[in-house]
JSON list of N, CA and C in Angstrom, two decimals:
[
{"chain": "A", "resi": 62, "resn": "UNK", "atom": "N", "xyz": [-8.14, -11.78, 45.29]},
{"chain": "A", "resi": 62, "resn": "UNK", "atom": "CA", "xyz": [-8.44, -12.53, 44.26]},
{"chain": "A", "resi": 62, "resn": "UNK", "atom": "C", "xyz": [-9.28, -11.64, 43.12]},
{"chain": "A", "resi": 63, "resn": "UNK", "atom": "N", "xyz": [-9.85, -10.57, 43.73]},
{"chain": "A", "resi": 63, "resn": "UNK", "atom": "CA", "xyz": [-10.71, -9.08, 43.10]},
{"chain": "A", "resi": 63, "resn": "UNK", "atom": "C", "xyz": [-9.62, -8.48, 42.19]},
{"chain": "A", "resi": 64, "resn": "UNK", "atom": "N", "xyz": [-8.06, -8.47, 42.90]},
{"chain": "A", "resi": 64, "resn": "UNK", "atom": "CA", "xyz": [-7.02, -7.76, 42.49]},
{"chain": "A", "resi": 64, "resn": "UNK", "atom": "C", "xyz": [-6.40, -8.60, 40.80]},
{"chain": "A", "resi": 65, "resn": "UNK", "atom": "N", "xyz": [-6.25, -10.01, 41.23]},
{"chain": "A", "resi": 65, "resn": "UNK", "atom": "CA", "xyz": [-6.19, -10.52, 39.83]},
{"chain": "A", "resi": 65, "resn": "UNK", "atom": "C", "xyz": [-6.75, -9.99, 38.73]},
{"chain": "A", "resi": 66, "resn": "UNK", "atom": "N", "xyz": [-8.32, -10.12, 38.96]},
{"chain": "A", "resi": 66, "resn": "UNK", "atom": "CA", "xyz": [-9.20, -10.04, 37.43]},
{"chain": "A", "resi": 66, "resn": "UNK", "atom": "C", "xyz": [-9.04, -8.25, 37.36]},
{"chain": "A", "resi": 67, "resn": "UNK", "atom": "N", "xyz": [-8.86, -7.47, 38.34]},
{"chain": "A", "resi": 67, "resn": "UNK", "atom": "CA", "xyz": [-8.29, -6.34, 37.98]},
{"chain": "A", "resi": 67, "resn": "UNK", "atom": "C", "xyz": [-7.41, -6.01, 37.10]},
{"chain": "A", "resi": 68, "resn": "UNK", "atom": "N", "xyz": [-6.39, -6.71, 37.12]},
{"chain": "A", "resi": 68, "resn": "UNK", "atom": "CA", "xyz": [-5.38, -6.57, 36.19]},
{"chain": "A", "resi": 68, "resn": "UNK", "atom": "C", "xyz": [-5.51, -7.35, 34.88]},
{"chain": "A", "resi": 69, "resn": "UNK", "atom": "N", "xyz": [-6.11, -8.45, 34.81]},
{"chain": "A", "resi": 69, "resn": "UNK", "atom": "CA", "xyz": [-6.41, -9.32, 33.80]},
{"chain": "A", "resi": 69, "resn": "UNK", "atom": "C", "xyz": [-7.34, -8.19, 33.05]},
{"chain": "A", "resi": 70, "resn": "UNK", "atom": "N", "xyz": [-8.21, -7.45, 33.81]},
{"chain": "A", "resi": 70, "resn": "UNK", "atom": "CA", "xyz": [-8.91, -6.64, 32.68]},
{"chain": "A", "resi": 70, "resn": "UNK", "atom": "C", "xyz": [-8.23, -5.82, 32.27]},
{"chain": "A", "resi": 71, "resn": "UNK", "atom": "N", "xyz": [-7.07, -4.79, 32.53]},
{"chain": "A", "resi": 71, "resn": "UNK", "atom": "CA", "xyz": [-6.50, -3.90, 32.02]},
{"chain": "A", "resi": 71, "resn": "UNK", "atom": "C", "xyz": [-5.74, -4.58, 30.95]},
{"chain": "A", "resi": 72, "resn": "UNK", "atom": "N", "xyz": [-5.32, -5.78, 31.10]},
{"chain": "A", "resi": 72, "resn": "UNK", "atom": "CA", "xyz": [-4.48, -6.33, 30.07]},
{"chain": "A", "resi": 72, "resn": "UNK", "atom": "C", "xyz": [-5.43, -6.77, 28.85]},
{"chain": "A", "resi": 73, "resn": "UNK", "atom": "N", "xyz": [-6.34, -7.35, 29.00]},
{"chain": "A", "resi": 73, "resn": "UNK", "atom": "CA", "xyz": [-7.23, -7.36, 27.89]},
{"chain": "A", "resi": 73, "resn": "UNK", "atom": "C", "xyz": [-7.88, -5.99, 27.27]},
{"chain": "A", "resi": 74, "resn": "UNK", "atom": "N", "xyz": [-8.04, -4.75, 28.06]},
{"chain": "A", "resi": 74, "resn": "UNK", "atom": "CA", "xyz": [-8.12, -3.73, 27.42]},
{"chain": "A", "resi": 74, "resn": "UNK", "atom": "C", "xyz": [-7.14, -3.15, 26.66]},
{"chain": "A", "resi": 75, "resn": "UNK", "atom": "N", "xyz": [-5.77, -3.35, 26.59]},
{"chain": "A", "resi": 75, "resn": "UNK", "atom": "CA", "xyz": [-4.54, -2.91, 26.15]},
{"chain": "A", "resi": 75, "resn": "UNK", "atom": "C", "xyz": [-4.51, -3.86, 24.94]},
{"chain": "A", "resi": 76, "resn": "UNK", "atom": "N", "xyz": [-4.77, -4.85, 24.90]},
{"chain": "A", "resi": 76, "resn": "UNK", "atom": "CA", "xyz": [-4.71, -6.05, 23.63]},
{"chain": "A", "resi": 76, "resn": "UNK", "atom": "C", "xyz": [-6.27, -5.40, 22.94]},
{"chain": "A", "resi": 77, "resn": "UNK", "atom": "N", "xyz": [-7.05, -5.14, 23.31]},
{"chain": "A", "resi": 77, "resn": "UNK", "atom": "CA", "xyz": [-8.24, -4.92, 22.16]},
{"chain": "A", "resi": 77, "resn": "UNK", "atom": "C", "xyz": [-7.58, -3.54, 22.06]},
{"chain": "A", "resi": 78, "resn": "UNK", "atom": "N", "xyz": [-7.31, -2.63, 22.08]},
{"chain": "A", "resi": 78, "resn": "UNK", "atom": "CA", "xyz": [-6.80, -1.41, 21.69]},
{"chain": "A", "resi": 78, "resn": "UNK", "atom": "C", "xyz": [-5.50, -1.98, 20.47]},
{"chain": "A", "resi": 79, "resn": "UNK", "atom": "N", "xyz": [-4.68, -2.60, 20.85]},
{"chain": "A", "resi": 79, "resn": "UNK", "atom": "CA", "xyz": [-3.37, -3.27, 19.74]},
{"chain": "A", "resi": 79, "resn": "UNK", "atom": "C", "xyz": [-4.40, -4.11, 18.59]},
{"chain": "A", "resi": 80, "resn": "UNK", "atom": "N", "xyz": [-5.51, -4.63, 19.18]},
{"chain": "A", "resi": 80, "resn": "UNK", "atom": "CA", "xyz": [-6.04, -5.36, 17.93]},
{"chain": "A", "resi": 80, "resn": "UNK", "atom": "C", "xyz": [-7.09, -3.86, 16.91]},
{"chain": "A", "resi": 81, "resn": "UNK", "atom": "N", "xyz": [-7.51, -3.29, 17.75]},
{"chain": "A", "resi": 81, "resn": "UNK", "atom": "CA", "xyz": [-8.14, -2.36, 16.89]},
{"chain": "A", "resi": 81, "resn": "UNK", "atom": "C", "xyz": [-7.29, -1.23, 16.23]},
{"chain": "A", "resi": 82, "resn": "UNK", "atom": "N", "xyz": [-5.97, -0.93, 16.44]},
{"chain": "A", "resi": 82, "resn": "UNK", "atom": "CA", "xyz": [-4.94, 0.00, 15.87]},
{"chain": "A", "resi": 82, "resn": "UNK", "atom": "C", "xyz": [-4.66, -1.02, 14.45]},
{"chain": "A", "resi": 83, "resn": "UNK", "atom": "N", "xyz": [-4.07, -2.14, 14.90]},
{"chain": "A", "resi": 83, "resn": "UNK", "atom": "CA", "xyz": [-3.97, -3.19, 13.75]},
{"chain": "A", "resi": 83, "resn": "UNK", "atom": "C", "xyz": [-4.92, -3.06, 12.82]},
{"chain": "A", "resi": 84, "resn": "UNK", "atom": "N", "xyz": [-5.96, -3.66, 13.41]},
{"chain": "A", "resi": 84, "resn": "UNK", "atom": "CA", "xyz": [-7.09, -3.55, 12.16]},
{"chain": "A", "resi": 84, "resn": "UNK", "atom": "C", "xyz": [-7.01, -2.09, 11.33]},
{"chain": "A", "resi": 85, "resn": "UNK", "atom": "N", "xyz": [-7.44, -0.82, 12.15]},
{"chain": "A", "resi": 85, "resn": "UNK", "atom": "CA", "xyz": [-7.06, 0.51, 11.08]},
{"chain": "A", "resi": 85, "resn": "UNK", "atom": "C", "xyz": [-6.05, 0.67, 10.42]},
{"chain": "A", "resi": 86, "resn": "UNK", "atom": "N", "xyz": [-5.22, 0.23, 10.82]},
{"chain": "A", "resi": 86, "resn": "UNK", "atom": "CA", "xyz": [-3.52, 0.25, 9.76]},
{"chain": "A", "resi": 86, "resn": "UNK", "atom": "C", "xyz": [-4.20, -0.45, 8.52]},
{"chain": "A", "resi": 87, "resn": "UNK", "atom": "N", "xyz": [-4.39, -1.79, 8.42]},
{"chain": "A", "resi": 87, "resn": "UNK", "atom": "CA", "xyz": [-4.41, -2.90, 7.71]},
{"chain": "A", "resi": 87, "resn": "UNK", "atom": "C", "xyz": [-5.62, -2.01, 7.02]},
{"chain": "A", "resi": 88, "resn": "UNK", "atom": "N", "xyz": [-6.63, -1.57, 7.33]},
{"chain": "A", "resi": 88, "resn": "UNK", "atom": "CA", "xyz": [-7.74, -0.92, 6.27]},
{"chain": "A", "resi": 88, "resn": "UNK", "atom": "C", "xyz": [-7.20, 0.14, 5.94]},
{"chain": "A", "resi": 89, "resn": "UNK", "atom": "N", "xyz": [-6.07, 1.08, 6.49]},
{"chain": "A", "resi": 89, "resn": "UNK", "atom": "CA", "xyz": [-5.63, 2.46, 5.75]},
{"chain": "A", "resi": 89, "resn": "UNK", "atom": "C", "xyz": [-4.63, 1.84, 4.29]},
{"chain": "A", "resi": 90, "resn": "UNK", "atom": "N", "xyz": [-3.84, 0.61, 4.91]},
{"chain": "A", "resi": 90, "resn": "UNK", "atom": "CA", "xyz": [-2.95, -0.23, 3.88]},
{"chain": "A", "resi": 90, "resn": "UNK", "atom": "C", "xyz": [-3.68, -0.45, 2.37]},
{"chain": "A", "resi": 91, "resn": "UNK", "atom": "N", "xyz": [-4.99, -0.94, 2.74]},
{"chain": "A", "resi": 91, "resn": "UNK", "atom": "CA", "xyz": [-5.72, -1.64, 1.53]},
{"chain": "A", "resi": 91, "resn": "UNK", "atom": "C", "xyz": [-6.04, -0.41, 1.08]},
{"chain": "A", "resi": 92, "resn": "UNK", "atom": "N", "xyz": [-6.59, 0.55, 1.82]},
{"chain": "A", "resi": 92, "resn": "UNK", "atom": "CA", "xyz": [-7.13, 1.83, 0.59]},
{"chain": "A", "resi": 92, "resn": "UNK", "atom": "C", "xyz": [-5.90, 2.54, -0.14]},
{"chain": "A", "resi": 93, "resn": "UNK", "atom": "N", "xyz": [-4.98, 2.41, 0.58]},
{"chain": "A", "resi": 93, "resn": "UNK", "atom": "CA", "xyz": [-3.69, 3.42, -0.19]},
{"chain": "A", "resi": 93, "resn": "UNK", "atom": "C", "xyz": [-3.34, 2.29, -1.26]},
{"chain": "A", "resi": 94, "resn": "UNK", "atom": "N", "xyz": [-3.24, 1.28, -1.33]},
{"chain": "A", "resi": 94, "resn": "UNK", "atom": "CA", "xyz": [-3.13, 0.02, -2.30]},
{"chain": "A", "resi": 94, "resn": "UNK", "atom": "C", "xyz": [-3.94, 0.26, -3.33]},
{"chain": "A", "resi": 95, "resn": "UNK", "atom": "N", "xyz": [-5.30, 0.39, -3.14]},
{"chain": "A", "resi": 95, "resn": "UNK", "atom": "CA", "xyz": [-6.32, 0.24, -4.15]},
{"chain": "A", "resi": 95, "resn": "UNK", "atom": "C", "xyz": [-6.29, 1.48, -4.67]},
{"chain": "A", "resi": 96, "resn": "UNK", "atom": "N", "xyz": [-5.93, 2.55, -4.15]},
{"chain": "A", "resi": 96, "resn": "UNK", "atom": "CA", "xyz": [-6.56, 3.96, -4.89]},
{"chain": "A", "resi": 96, "resn": "UNK", "atom": "C", "xyz": [-4.95, 3.53, -5.85]},
{"chain": "A", "resi": 97, "resn": "UNK", "atom": "N", "xyz": [-3.86, 3.16, -5.50]},
{"chain": "A", "resi": 97, "resn": "UNK", "atom": "CA", "xyz": [-2.85, 3.48, -6.04]},
{"chain": "A", "resi": 97, "resn": "UNK", "atom": "C", "xyz": [-2.87, 2.48, -7.34]},
{"chain": "A", "resi": 98, "resn": "UNK", "atom": "N", "xyz": [-3.47, 1.23, -7.33]},
{"chain": "A", "resi": 98, "resn": "UNK", "atom": "CA", "xyz": [-3.47, 0.60, -8.58]},
{"chain": "A", "resi": 98, "resn": "UNK", "atom": "C", "xyz": [-4.81, 0.73, -9.18]},
{"chain": "A", "resi": 99, "resn": "UNK", "atom": "N", "xyz": [-5.51, 1.91, -8.79]},
{"chain": "A", "resi": 99, "resn": "UNK", "atom": "CA", "xyz": [-6.65, 2.40, -9.95]},
{"chain": "A", "resi": 99, "resn": "UNK", "atom": "C", "xyz": [-6.08, 3.32, -10.54]},
{"chain": "A", "resi": 100, "resn": "UNK", "atom": "N", "xyz": [-5.07, 3.94, -9.70]},
{"chain": "A", "resi": 100, "resn": "UNK", "atom": "CA", "xyz": [-4.60, 5.21, -10.62]},
{"chain": "A", "resi": 100, "resn": "UNK", "atom": "C", "xyz": [-3.39, 4.90, -11.55]},
{"chain": "A", "resi": 101, "resn": "UNK", "atom": "N", "xyz": [-2.71, 3.72, -11.37]},
{"chain": "A", "resi": 101, "resn": "UNK", "atom": "CA", "xyz": [-2.02, 2.94, -12.29]},
{"chain": "A", "resi": 101, "resn": "UNK", "atom": "C", "xyz": [-2.43, 2.56, -13.54]},
{"chain": "A", "resi": 102, "resn": "UNK", "atom": "N", "xyz": [-3.96, 1.66, -13.29]},
{"chain": "A", "resi": 102, "resn": "UNK", "atom": "CA", "xyz": [-4.85, 1.46, -14.32]},
{"chain": "A", "resi": 102, "resn": "UNK", "atom": "C", "xyz": [-5.14, 2.46, -15.14]},
{"chain": "A", "resi": 103, "resn": "UNK", "atom": "N", "xyz": [-5.46, 3.75, -14.60]},
{"chain": "A", "resi": 103, "resn": "UNK", "atom": "CA", "xyz": [-5.86, 4.94, -15.46]},
{"chain": "A", "resi": 103, "resn": "UNK", "atom": "C", "xyz": [-4.66, 5.51, -16.18]},
{"chain": "A", "resi": 104, "resn": "UNK", "atom": "N", "xyz": [-3.59, 5.45, -15.70]},
{"chain": "A", "resi": 104, "resn": "UNK", "atom": "CA", "xyz": [-2.44, 5.95, -16.40]},
{"chain": "A", "resi": 104, "resn": "UNK", "atom": "C", "xyz": [-1.98, 4.72, -17.63]},
{"chain": "A", "resi": 105, "resn": "UNK", "atom": "N", "xyz": [-2.21, 3.56, -17.01]},
{"chain": "A", "resi": 105, "resn": "UNK", "atom": "CA", "xyz": [-1.77, 2.82, -18.04]},
{"chain": "A", "resi": 105, "resn": "UNK", "atom": "C", "xyz": [-2.42, 3.00, -19.66]},
{"chain": "A", "resi": 106, "resn": "UNK", "atom": "N", "xyz": [-3.97, 3.14, -19.29]},
{"chain": "A", "resi": 106, "resn": "UNK", "atom": "CA", "xyz": [-4.94, 3.38, -20.28]},
{"chain": "A", "resi": 106, "resn": "UNK", "atom": "C", "xyz": [-4.49, 4.72, -21.19]},
{"chain": "A", "resi": 107, "resn": "UNK", "atom": "N", "xyz": [-3.72, 5.50, -20.40]},
{"chain": "A", "resi": 107, "resn": "UNK", "atom": "CA", "xyz": [-3.66, 6.54, -21.00]},
{"chain": "A", "resi": 107, "resn": "UNK", "atom": "C", "xyz": [-2.19, 6.36, -21.98]},
{"chain": "A", "resi": 108, "resn": "UNK", "atom": "N", "xyz": [-1.83, 5.04, -22.05]},
{"chain": "A", "resi": 108, "resn": "UNK", "atom": "CA", "xyz": [-0.30, 5.13, -22.85]},
{"chain": "A", "resi": 108, "resn": "UNK", "atom": "C", "xyz": [1.08, 5.92, -22.94]},
{"chain": "A", "resi": 109, "resn": "UNK", "atom": "N", "xyz": [0.88, 7.13, -21.41]},
{"chain": "A", "resi": 109, "resn": "UNK", "atom": "CA", "xyz": [1.78, 7.92, -21.81]},
{"chain": "A", "resi": 109, "resn": "UNK", "atom": "C", "xyz": [2.79, 7.63, -20.91]},
{"chain": "A", "resi": 110, "resn": "UNK", "atom": "N", "xyz": [4.30, 7.39, -21.19]},
{"chain": "A", "resi": 110, "resn": "UNK", "atom": "CA", "xyz": [4.84, 6.72, -20.34]},
{"chain": "A", "resi": 110, "resn": "UNK", "atom": "C", "xyz": [5.59, 7.73, -19.47]},
{"chain": "A", "resi": 111, "resn": "UNK", "atom": "N", "xyz": [5.78, 9.00, -20.34]},
{"chain": "A", "resi": 111, "resn": "UNK", "atom": "CA", "xyz": [6.56, 10.08, -19.62]},
{"chain": "A", "resi": 111, "resn": "UNK", "atom": "C", "xyz": [5.87, 10.54, -18.22]},
{"chain": "A", "resi": 112, "resn": "UNK", "atom": "N", "xyz": [4.64, 10.37, -17.81]},
{"chain": "A", "resi": 112, "resn": "UNK", "atom": "CA", "xyz": [3.98, 10.61, -16.49]},
{"chain": "A", "resi": 112, "resn": "UNK", "atom": "C", "xyz": [4.15, 9.67, -15.74]},
{"chain": "A", "resi": 113, "resn": "UNK", "atom": "N", "xyz": [4.43, 8.71, -15.85]},
{"chain": "A", "resi": 113, "resn": "UNK", "atom": "CA", "xyz": [4.69, 7.44, -15.42]},
{"chain": "A", "resi": 113, "resn": "UNK", "atom": "C", "xyz": [6.06, 7.31, -14.13]},
{"chain": "A", "resi": 114, "resn": "UNK", "atom": "N", "xyz": [6.72, 8.43, -14.56]},
{"chain": "A", "resi": 114, "resn": "UNK", "atom": "CA", "xyz": [7.98, 8.59, -13.29]},
{"chain": "A", "resi": 114, "resn": "UNK", "atom": "C", "xyz": [8.81, 7.64, -13.25]},
{"chain": "A", "resi": 115, "resn": "UNK", "atom": "N", "xyz": [8.70, 7.19, -14.52]},
{"chain": "A", "resi": 115, "resn": "UNK", "atom": "CA", "xyz": [9.83, 5.98, -14.62]},
{"chain": "A", "resi": 115, "resn": "UNK", "atom": "C", "xyz": [11.01, 6.45, -14.79]},
{"chain": "A", "resi": 116, "resn": "UNK", "atom": "N", "xyz": [12.25, 5.81, -13.73]},
{"chain": "A", "resi": 116, "resn": "UNK", "atom": "CA", "xyz": [13.42, 6.29, -14.15]},
{"chain": "A", "resi": 116, "resn": "UNK", "atom": "C", "xyz": [14.12, 5.78, -15.73]},
{"chain": "A", "resi": 117, "resn": "UNK", "atom": "N", "xyz": [14.77, 6.85, -16.44]},
{"chain": "A", "resi": 117, "resn": "UNK", "atom": "CA", "xyz": [15.10, 6.51, -18.03]},
{"chain": "A", "resi": 117, "resn": "UNK", "atom": "C", "xyz": [15.94, 5.38, -18.05]},
{"chain": "A", "resi": 118, "resn": "UNK", "atom": "N", "xyz": [16.86, 5.04, -16.74]},
{"chain": "A", "resi": 118, "resn": "UNK", "atom": "CA", "xyz": [17.81, 3.72, -17.25]},
{"chain": "A", "resi": 118, "resn": "UNK", "atom": "C", "xyz": [16.53, 2.46, -16.87]},
{"chain": "A", "resi": 119, "resn": "UNK", "atom": "N", "xyz": [15.72, 2.55, -16.05]},
{"chain": "A", "resi": 119, "resn": "UNK", "atom": "CA", "xyz": [14.72, 0.84, -16.47]},
{"chain": "A", "resi": 119, "resn": "UNK", "atom": "C", "xyz": [13.97, 1.17, -17.38]},
{"chain": "A", "resi": 120, "resn": "UNK", "atom": "N", "xyz": [14.04, 2.67, -18.37]},
{"chain": "A", "resi": 120, "resn": "UNK", "atom": "CA", "xyz": [12.87, 2.42, -19.52]},
{"chain": "A", "resi": 120, "resn": "UNK", "atom": "C", "xyz": [14.10, 1.63, -20.41]},
{"chain": "A", "resi": 121, "resn": "UNK", "atom": "N", "xyz": [15.48, 2.35, -20.48]},
{"chain": "A", "resi": 121, "resn": "UNK", "atom": "CA", "xyz": [16.36, 1.80, -21.62]},
{"chain": "A", "resi": 121, "resn": "UNK", "atom": "C", "xyz": [16.96, 0.19, -21.41]},
{"chain": "A", "resi": 122, "resn": "UNK", "atom": "N", "xyz": [16.77, -0.45, -19.96]},
{"chain": "A", "resi": 122, "resn": "UNK", "atom": "CA", "xyz": [16.72, -1.53, -20.01]},
{"chain": "A", "resi": 122, "resn": "UNK", "atom": "C", "xyz": [15.84, -2.61, -19.61]},
{"chain": "A", "resi": 123, "resn": "UNK", "atom": "N", "xyz": [14.63, -2.14, -19.97]},
{"chain": "A", "resi": 123, "resn": "UNK", "atom": "CA", "xyz": [12.86, -3.21, -20.09]},
{"chain": "A", "resi": 123, "resn": "UNK", "atom": "C", "xyz": [12.52, -2.88, -21.73]},
{"chain": "A", "resi": 124, "resn": "UNK", "atom": "N", "xyz": [12.84, -1.83, -22.15]},
{"chain": "A", "resi": 124, "resn": "UNK", "atom": "CA", "xyz": [12.66, -1.03, -23.22]},
{"chain": "A", "resi": 124, "resn": "UNK", "atom": "C", "xyz": [11.36, -0.62, -23.34]},
{"chain": "A", "resi": 125, "resn": "UNK", "atom": "N", "xyz": [10.87, 0.78, -23.97]},
{"chain": "A", "resi": 125, "resn": "UNK", "atom": "CA", "xyz": [9.85, 1.20, -23.66]},
{"chain": "A", "resi": 125, "resn": "UNK", "atom": "C", "xyz": [8.23, 0.41, -24.33]},
{"chain": "A", "resi": 126, "resn": "UNK", "atom": "N", "xyz": [8.81, -0.25, -25.55]},
{"chain": "A", "resi": 126, "resn": "UNK", "atom": "CA", "xyz": [7.77, -1.14, -26.26]},
{"chain": "A", "resi": 126, "resn": "UNK", "atom": "C", "xyz": [7.07, -2.21, -25.26]},
{"chain": "A", "resi": 127, "resn": "UNK", "atom": "N", "xyz": [8.19, -3.01, -24.57]},
{"chain": "A", "resi": 127, "resn": "UNK", "atom": "CA", "xyz": [8.01, -3.97, -23.39]},
{"chain": "A", "resi": 127, "resn": "UNK", "atom": "C", "xyz": [7.02, -3.55, -22.22]},
{"chain": "A", "resi": 128, "resn": "UNK", "atom": "N", "xyz": [7.17, -2.10, -21.79]},
{"chain": "A", "resi": 128, "resn": "UNK", "atom": "CA", "xyz": [6.99, -1.62, -20.89]},
{"chain": "A", "resi": 128, "resn": "UNK", "atom": "C", "xyz": [5.23, -1.30, -21.12]},
{"chain": "A", "resi": 129, "resn": "UNK", "atom": "N", "xyz": [5.32, -0.82, -22.32]},
{"chain": "A", "resi": 129, "resn": "UNK", "atom": "CA", "xyz": [3.70, -0.49, -22.75]},
{"chain": "A", "resi": 129, "resn": "UNK", "atom": "C", "xyz": [2.82, -1.72, -23.02]},
{"chain": "A", "resi": 130, "resn": "UNK", "atom": "N", "xyz": [3.86, -2.80, -23.47]},
{"chain": "A", "resi": 130, "resn": "UNK", "atom": "CA", "xyz": [2.45, -4.04, -23.89]},
{"chain": "A", "resi": 130, "resn": "UNK", "atom": "C", "xyz": [2.44, -4.99, -22.45]},
{"chain": "A", "resi": 131, "resn": "UNK", "atom": "N", "xyz": [3.36, -4.94, -21.54]},
{"chain": "A", "resi": 131, "resn": "UNK", "atom": "CA", "xyz": [2.84, -5.75, -20.70]},
{"chain": "A", "resi": 131, "resn": "UNK", "atom": "C", "xyz": [2.45, -5.12, -19.40]},
{"chain": "A", "resi": 132, "resn": "UNK", "atom": "N", "xyz": [1.22, -5.29, -18.73]},
{"chain": "A", "resi": 132, "resn": "UNK", "atom": "CA", "xyz": [0.42, -4.41, -18.04]},
{"chain": "A", "resi": 132, "resn": "UNK", "atom": "C", "xyz": [0.90, -4.33, -16.69]},
{"chain": "A", "resi": 133, "resn": "UNK", "atom": "N", "xyz": [1.83, -5.97, -16.51]},
{"chain": "A", "resi": 133, "resn": "UNK", "atom": "CA", "xyz": [2.50, -6.45, -14.99]},
{"chain": "A", "resi": 133, "resn": "UNK", "atom": "C", "xyz": [3.73, -5.84, -14.79]},
{"chain": "A", "resi": 134, "resn": "UNK", "atom": "N", "xyz": [4.51, -5.63, -15.91]},
{"chain": "A", "resi": 134, "resn": "UNK", "atom": "CA", "xyz": [6.09, -4.94, -16.00]},
{"chain": "A", "resi": 134, "resn": "UNK", "atom": "C", "xyz": [5.54, -3.77, -15.79]},
{"chain": "A", "resi": 135, "resn": "UNK", "atom": "N", "xyz": [4.94, -3.21, -16.39]},
{"chain": "A", "resi": 135, "resn": "UNK", "atom": "CA", "xyz": [4.36, -1.74, -16.08]},
{"chain": "A", "resi": 135, "resn": "UNK", "atom": "C", "xyz": [3.66, -1.16, -15.12]},
{"chain": "A", "resi": 136, "resn": "UNK", "atom": "N", "xyz": [3.24, -1.88, -14.40]},
{"chain": "A", "resi": 136, "resn": "UNK", "atom": "CA", "xyz": [2.44, -1.49, -12.89]},
{"chain": "A", "resi": 136, "resn": "UNK", "atom": "C", "xyz": [3.71, -1.94, -11.80]},
{"chain": "A", "resi": 137, "resn": "UNK", "atom": "N", "xyz": [4.52, -2.42, -12.10]},
{"chain": "A", "resi": 137, "resn": "UNK", "atom": "CA", "xyz": [5.94, -3.07, -11.46]},
{"chain": "A", "resi": 137, "resn": "UNK", "atom": "C", "xyz": [6.90, -1.60, -11.10]},
{"chain": "A", "resi": 138, "resn": "UNK", "atom": "N", "xyz": [7.25, -0.99, -12.34]},
{"chain": "A", "resi": 138, "resn": "UNK", "atom": "CA", "xyz": [8.19, 0.23, -12.51]},
{"chain": "A", "resi": 138, "resn": "UNK", "atom": "C", "xyz": [7.13, 1.68, -12.29]},
{"chain": "A", "resi": 139, "resn": "UNK", "atom": "N", "xyz": [6.14, 1.55, -12.82]},
{"chain": "A", "resi": 139, "resn": "UNK", "atom": "CA", "xyz": [5.29, 2.96, -12.62]},
{"chain": "A", "resi": 139, "resn": "UNK", "atom": "C", "xyz": [4.89, 3.04, -11.44]},
{"chain": "A", "resi": 140, "resn": "UNK", "atom": "N", "xyz": [5.24, 4.43, -10.86]},
{"chain": "A", "resi": 140, "resn": "UNK", "atom": "CA", "xyz": [5.26, 5.26, -10.01]},
{"chain": "A", "resi": 140, "resn": "UNK", "atom": "C", "xyz": [5.88, 4.87, -8.81]},
{"chain": "A", "resi": 141, "resn": "UNK", "atom": "N", "xyz": [7.14, 4.86, -9.09]},
{"chain": "A", "resi": 141, "resn": "UNK", "atom": "CA", "xyz": [7.85, 3.99, -7.94]},
{"chain": "A", "resi": 141, "resn": "UNK", "atom": "C", "xyz": [7.87, 4.44, -6.65]},
{"chain": "A", "resi": 142, "resn": "UNK", "atom": "N", "xyz": [7.86, 6.13, -6.73]},
{"chain": "A", "resi": 142, "resn": "UNK", "atom": "CA", "xyz": [7.94, 6.65, -5.41]},
{"chain": "A", "resi": 142, "resn": "UNK", "atom": "C", "xyz": [6.39, 6.74, -4.69]},
{"chain": "A", "resi": 143, "resn": "UNK", "atom": "N", "xyz": [5.47, 6.60, -5.05]},
{"chain": "A", "resi": 143, "resn": "UNK", "atom": "CA", "xyz": [4.06, 6.45, -4.38]},
{"chain": "A", "resi": 143, "resn": "UNK", "atom": "C", "xyz": [4.20, 5.01, -3.85]},
{"chain": "A", "resi": 144, "resn": "UNK", "atom": "N", "xyz": [4.69, 4.05, -4.78]},
{"chain": "A", "resi": 144, "resn": "UNK", "atom": "CA", "xyz": [4.58, 2.72, -4.31]},
{"chain": "A", "resi": 144, "resn": "UNK", "atom": "C", "xyz": [5.35, 2.43, -3.28]},
{"chain": "A", "resi": 145, "resn": "UNK", "atom": "N", "xyz": [6.53, 2.75, -3.09]},
{"chain": "A", "resi": 145, "resn": "UNK", "atom": "CA", "xyz": [7.39, 2.77, -1.89]},
{"chain": "A", "resi": 145, "resn": "UNK", "atom": "C", "xyz": [7.05, 3.48, -1.00]},
{"chain": "A", "resi": 146, "resn": "UNK", "atom": "N", "xyz": [6.01, 4.32, -0.86]},
{"chain": "A", "resi": 146, "resn": "UNK", "atom": "CA", "xyz": [5.28, 5.02, 0.09]},
{"chain": "A", "resi": 146, "resn": "UNK", "atom": "C", "xyz": [4.22, 4.36, 0.59]},
{"chain": "A", "resi": 147, "resn": "UNK", "atom": "N", "xyz": [3.49, 3.51, -0.47]},
{"chain": "A", "resi": 147, "resn": "UNK", "atom": "CA", "xyz": [2.40, 2.43, 0.24]},
{"chain": "A", "resi": 147, "resn": "UNK", "atom": "C", "xyz": [3.08, 1.24, 0.81]},
{"chain": "A", "resi": 148, "resn": "UNK", "atom": "N", "xyz": [3.97, 0.58, 0.09]},
{"chain": "A", "resi": 148, "resn": "UNK", "atom": "CA", "xyz": [4.77, -0.22, 0.72]},
{"chain": "A", "resi": 148, "resn": "UNK", "atom": "C", "xyz": [5.31, -0.23, 2.47]},
{"chain": "A", "resi": 149, "resn": "UNK", "atom": "N", "xyz": [5.74, 0.72, 2.74]},
{"chain": "A", "resi": 149, "resn": "UNK", "atom": "CA", "xyz": [6.32, 1.17, 4.06]},
{"chain": "A", "resi": 149, "resn": "UNK", "atom": "C", "xyz": [5.39, 1.09, 4.89]}
]
C-alpha cells in the first residue's frame, strides 16, 4: 500500500514542476509584451514612422497619414519582428 502513495507523490511532484514552469513562462510573456507595448507607445509619441520598421508595402497600402493618426493601426504594424518574437 505504501508503494502506491510513493508513486502518487512522484506524479504530484512532476505536476507541481509543470505548473511552476507554466507560471514562469506566463510571467515572462506578460513582461515581454508589456515592454514591447511601452516601446511602441514611446515610438508612437515621436511620430517618426521611419524608425518603426514597417515594410514599405504596408505603408503604401495603409497610407502614412492613417498609420500616424490611428494608434491601433500603428501598433498592429509597428515593429513586426519584435512583435512576432513576443507572440512565439
